[in-house]
Structures are given as structure tokens and as C-alpha cells.
Amino acid sequence: MASAGGTPADHSSPQAVLSKAGQLFHAIGTQEAYDETVRQQGLEAVEADIAAVVADVRNLMASSMSGDQHRLRAIYELMRLLTILSGCEDLQAAAAQVLGVLAWNHATAVVNADAIPPLVQLVSSPDDHARAAAIGALINIAYRSATRRDGVLAAGILQPLLKAMCESTCTKVLASGCRLLCNVWGFSENSPPPVALGECGRFLPVLVGLIGGRAQAHRVRHFARGALVGFASLCTQDNGTDADRDALLECGALASIKMLLETADSELNGVACLTLHIMTEGSTAHKQAVIDGELVPLLIELAGSEESDADMKVMAAAPIGRLAHEASQQQIEYVAERGGMQTLSDLLDSAGGVDKIAEIQTHNDLRVAAHVARFLLLHFRARLDEERLHSLYQQSLLHAAEVETNVGADDDTDSDSDGECDGEADGHLQGESGEERSSAET
């Protein structure tokens, strides 16, 4: 094979550069052809030809001589070379870097040349230089485009990226990896990424570790924070599945969440609260994992702190409220013992919610009024309208509401001394089984 490359100083025409790239690919495009070319010319000569072609293509893209047609052809040739350069990390890195530069202004053309799969594959390279270049190219491809972002995700980027970020100590790999997560987890309205929360959640221990690592470069910590905020945004769009929650538990995410709650950083506190809201949406076992992780006291402290703003209080209160009302009896008692119920009541009172609830005591729907009266009786007795309460007792609705919600079933207070009602209630109440319960016995 005659030398295919030339040097940048040759100022070759676009047609000549692309022709050389095509000739090179055909000369080494298979293992057999590559071995034969190396046997004839020697390894150093073949590698020099490859490097020269990559350099010429890069220079062609920067040249004013490069029109759109030549640019598209150059991208295609680069992508083909990238797929056959396994083991030549420096050359792979050079090709990936050129694709990354092209993707900045011509991302769609790069995608149309089918460059995403080889770039994703290159992220698995053991060479930091090569995988950093591949990650950089994917950053530009996924930037501000839901379609291209989804293409990167569909190519399976998350697993090799997680492996690279776990293995590498290279600042460029770690910072670029976090930036890529920001791009593939980011979305505009109505365009959430097609990815499972559990798969994304496996990055939490890595990202939290990067933020907490004082030896890490500032840009690594900066982009790791951005990626965590991106994950929190995903949590606001998707309640997740039990499989997602299982994945979070398996990767040790709760220990990382605890670290975020223990910081004096409101943004990171918010990430933790939103993640725990997802966890407490799950089964009794998932709720118990939150309790066993000693996260409830931290949530209660955050929700009740004078230093927390209103939004933070709401985010911290959400998982507390779910544990307080949609958990097992033992779990509810645990939350109450730690002061969770009182914290929720205080938040409600401070937000003026008690005033609004107290007004509903006079609601025309007697069933609604009965529930409100019971809530005030248990938590804010001073705000209870005693006359209204007596009226509700007279109509036997308060007891019916207790049966409906399965709260206070042991409180067997009769409506009056002889157990009879002055009048029948209008309508029926739904029982827990879905069957209708009569609101007054005859």
C-alpha cells in the first residue's frame, strides 16, 4: 500500500484527503487485511499512515475549502476508522476528538454517520485519553437535543460510563462523565429522557463521593453537583417502580443520601429529599430501609429548622408525611416517636393551613365536615367548633368517618345516651372494601 496519509503541510485537496481515507480503510478494514498490510510495510509505517489521515481529515474540517458535502464524507470516513482502530488508543482518541469538534456545529451529521455506537464502545476503553475523547464527543452530540440525547441513551451509554467513572482517577474522565450525565439526564418540558430511575440512581454513590472528595478538582465537584441536580429533576417527573427502588438499595444509595442530608447545603439537601420521596412511594420494605438508614430524624430536623426555607420544608415533609400516613403501624409509631407528627402539625399551622381546615368545619357535605372535625380533635382541639362537633355526633357521621378511614376504630363513642340518631344522614360512605356502608343504622 502506498502511503495514504501525507502531512498537514501537503495542503491536499478535499477530494484527495477523502480518497486517502477511503483507501486506508479498505487496506486495513479487516483483521486479515490489517495483518497483511503490517507484514508488508511494518507496524510503524501503518500507524503513521493512520495518524496522517486522521490529521488530514481534522485539518480539512477546519479549512475553508471544506463544503458540506466534503464535511459529511469526512465524518463518515472518521467513523469508519474509529470502528477498526481497536488497540490503537492514541489514534482512537484523535478520531474521537475530531468527531467531538464536528459535533459542536454538525451534531446531526455526526449522528447520521452512525458515529454514536463506536463512541459509546470507546467509553469502555481502558485508556483514559481515549475514553475522555469519546465522552467529550458524546457530550456535544447530546447537547440540547432530546432526539440526540435519546440516541445516546439507546446506545447503552450509562453502563460503560458508570464503569469508567468508577475505575478512573483521571480528572478529565470524571469531569466529562459528569457533564455527559447532565446532558443525558437534562430535559425541557414534556421531553423526559427514556431511562429508568434505578439505572440512573446507580451513579449516586459515585457522584456523592466526587463531591465529598476534597482532593478532586473544582470542575469535577462542580459537574458532579450538576449531575445530582439533574437526577433530582428526574425524580420530580417519575415516581419510579419498585425495581427502581430495589436498584437504589442495591447500590448503597441511601448511605449517600444520608451524607447529602448531613451537609449544610440546601441544594444537596433537596436532592436527598426528592430521592427519599421516591423511596417512600414504595413497599413497606422500602419504607423500612429509609427508617433503618436513620434518615427520618434528619428529615424531621430539616423540615423543622428555622434555617430551611419554605420549599425545603415542603420537600423534607413529603417523605415524612408518607411514612406517617401510608406505612405500617409500627413505622407510623416510629415516626411519631421521633417527633414527625408534631413537625408536620407545626408546618401546617405555620403555613396557615389550620385556619383553612378549620373553615371547612362548616362544609355542606357532612362527610367532609366529619373528617375535618376528627383531624382538629386529634391535633388542634383549640380550633374545634364544639357545637359543630355535637351536631355531627348527633347525625352519627363522625363514627362513620372513623370506620371509613380505619382510624380510631377503638373509640366507640355513642351518638347519644340511647344510641339512636335524631335523624338519618343523607347518602352513604365508601368503606375500605369498596362496598357502600350505610351512614346510619336503622
PDB file of C-alpha atoms in Angstrom, residues 138-154 157-158 176-188 191-196 200 226-227 230-231 233-234:
ATOM      1  CA  LEU A 138     -20.998  12.369  23.160  1.00  0.00           C
ATOM      2  CA  ILE A 139     -21.417  15.497  25.296  1.00  0.00           C
ATOM      3  CA  ASN A 140     -21.602  17.611  22.153  1.00  0.00           C
ATOM      4  CA  ILE A 141     -23.905  15.153  20.412  1.00  0.00           C
ATOM      5  CA  ALA A 142     -26.426  15.084  23.276  1.00  0.00           C
ATOM      6  CA  TYR A 143     -26.307  18.826  23.932  1.00  0.00           C
ATOM      7  CA  ARG A 144     -29.753  20.488  23.837  1.00  0.00           C
ATOM      8  CA  SER A 145     -31.427  17.873  21.681  1.00  0.00           C
ATOM      9  CA  ALA A 146     -33.894  15.364  23.093  1.00  0.00           C
ATOM     10  CA  THR A 147     -33.635  13.251  19.935  1.00  0.00           C
ATOM     11  CA  ARG A 148     -29.836  13.010  20.017  1.00  0.00           C
ATOM     12  CA  ARG A 149     -29.890  12.576  23.808  1.00  0.00           C
ATOM     13  CA  ASP A 150     -32.261   9.656  23.417  1.00  0.00           C
ATOM     14  CA  GLY A 151     -29.992   8.194  20.747  1.00  0.00           C
ATOM     15  CA  VAL A 152     -27.029   8.264  23.127  1.00  0.00           C
ATOM     16  CA  LEU A 153     -29.114   6.603  25.843  1.00  0.00           C
ATOM     17  CA  ALA A 154     -30.455   3.994  23.421  1.00  0.00           C
ATOM     18  CA  ILE A 157     -24.079   4.735  27.408  1.00  0.00           C
ATOM     19  CA  LEU A 158     -24.922   4.505  31.114  1.00  0.00           C
ATOM     20  CA  SER A 176     -16.533  14.870  31.322  1.00  0.00           C
ATOM     21  CA  GLY A 177     -18.519  11.929  32.667  1.00  0.00           C
ATOM     22  CA  CYS A 178     -20.471  14.225  34.980  1.00  0.00           C
ATOM     23  CA  ARG A 179     -21.077  16.677  32.144  1.00  0.00           C
ATOM     24  CA  LEU A 180     -22.424  13.893  29.954  1.00  0.00           C
ATOM     25  CA  LEU A 181     -24.808  12.869  32.741  1.00  0.00           C
ATOM     26  CA  CYS A 182     -26.040  16.464  32.904  1.00  0.00           C
ATOM     27  CA  ASN A 183     -26.812  16.299  29.181  1.00  0.00           C
ATOM     28  CA  VAL A 184     -28.492  12.888  29.067  1.00  0.00           C
ATOM     29  CA  TRP A 185     -30.498  13.495  32.259  1.00  0.00           C
ATOM     30  CA  GLY A 186     -31.480  17.017  31.285  1.00  0.00           C
ATOM     31  CA  PHE A 187     -34.751  17.763  29.573  1.00  0.00           C
ATOM     32  CA  SER A 188     -37.114  20.526  28.667  1.00  0.00           C
ATOM     33  CA  SER A 191     -39.332  15.599  26.997  1.00  0.00           C
ATOM     34  CA  PRO A 192     -38.104  13.458  29.911  1.00  0.00           C
ATOM     35  CA  PRO A 193     -35.341  11.024  28.956  1.00  0.00           C
ATOM     36  CA  PRO A 194     -36.383   7.400  28.344  1.00  0.00           C
ATOM     37  CA  VAL A 195     -34.360   5.935  31.170  1.00  0.00           C
ATOM     38  CA  ALA A 196     -35.185   4.080  34.374  1.00  0.00           C
ATOM     39  CA  CYS A 200     -29.571   6.456  36.878  1.00  0.00           C
ATOM     40  CA  GLY A 226     -24.910  19.472  38.344  1.00  0.00           C
ATOM     41  CA  ALA A 227     -25.454  15.780  37.654  1.00  0.00           C
ATOM     42  CA  GLY A 230     -30.253  16.519  37.087  1.00  0.00           C
ATOM     43  CA  PHE A 231     -31.104  13.291  38.892  1.00  0.00           C
ATOM     44  CA  SER A 233     -35.168  16.664  38.286  1.00  0.00           C
ATOM     45  CA  LEU A 234     -35.822  13.130  37.072  1.00  0.00           C
TER      46      LEU A 234
END
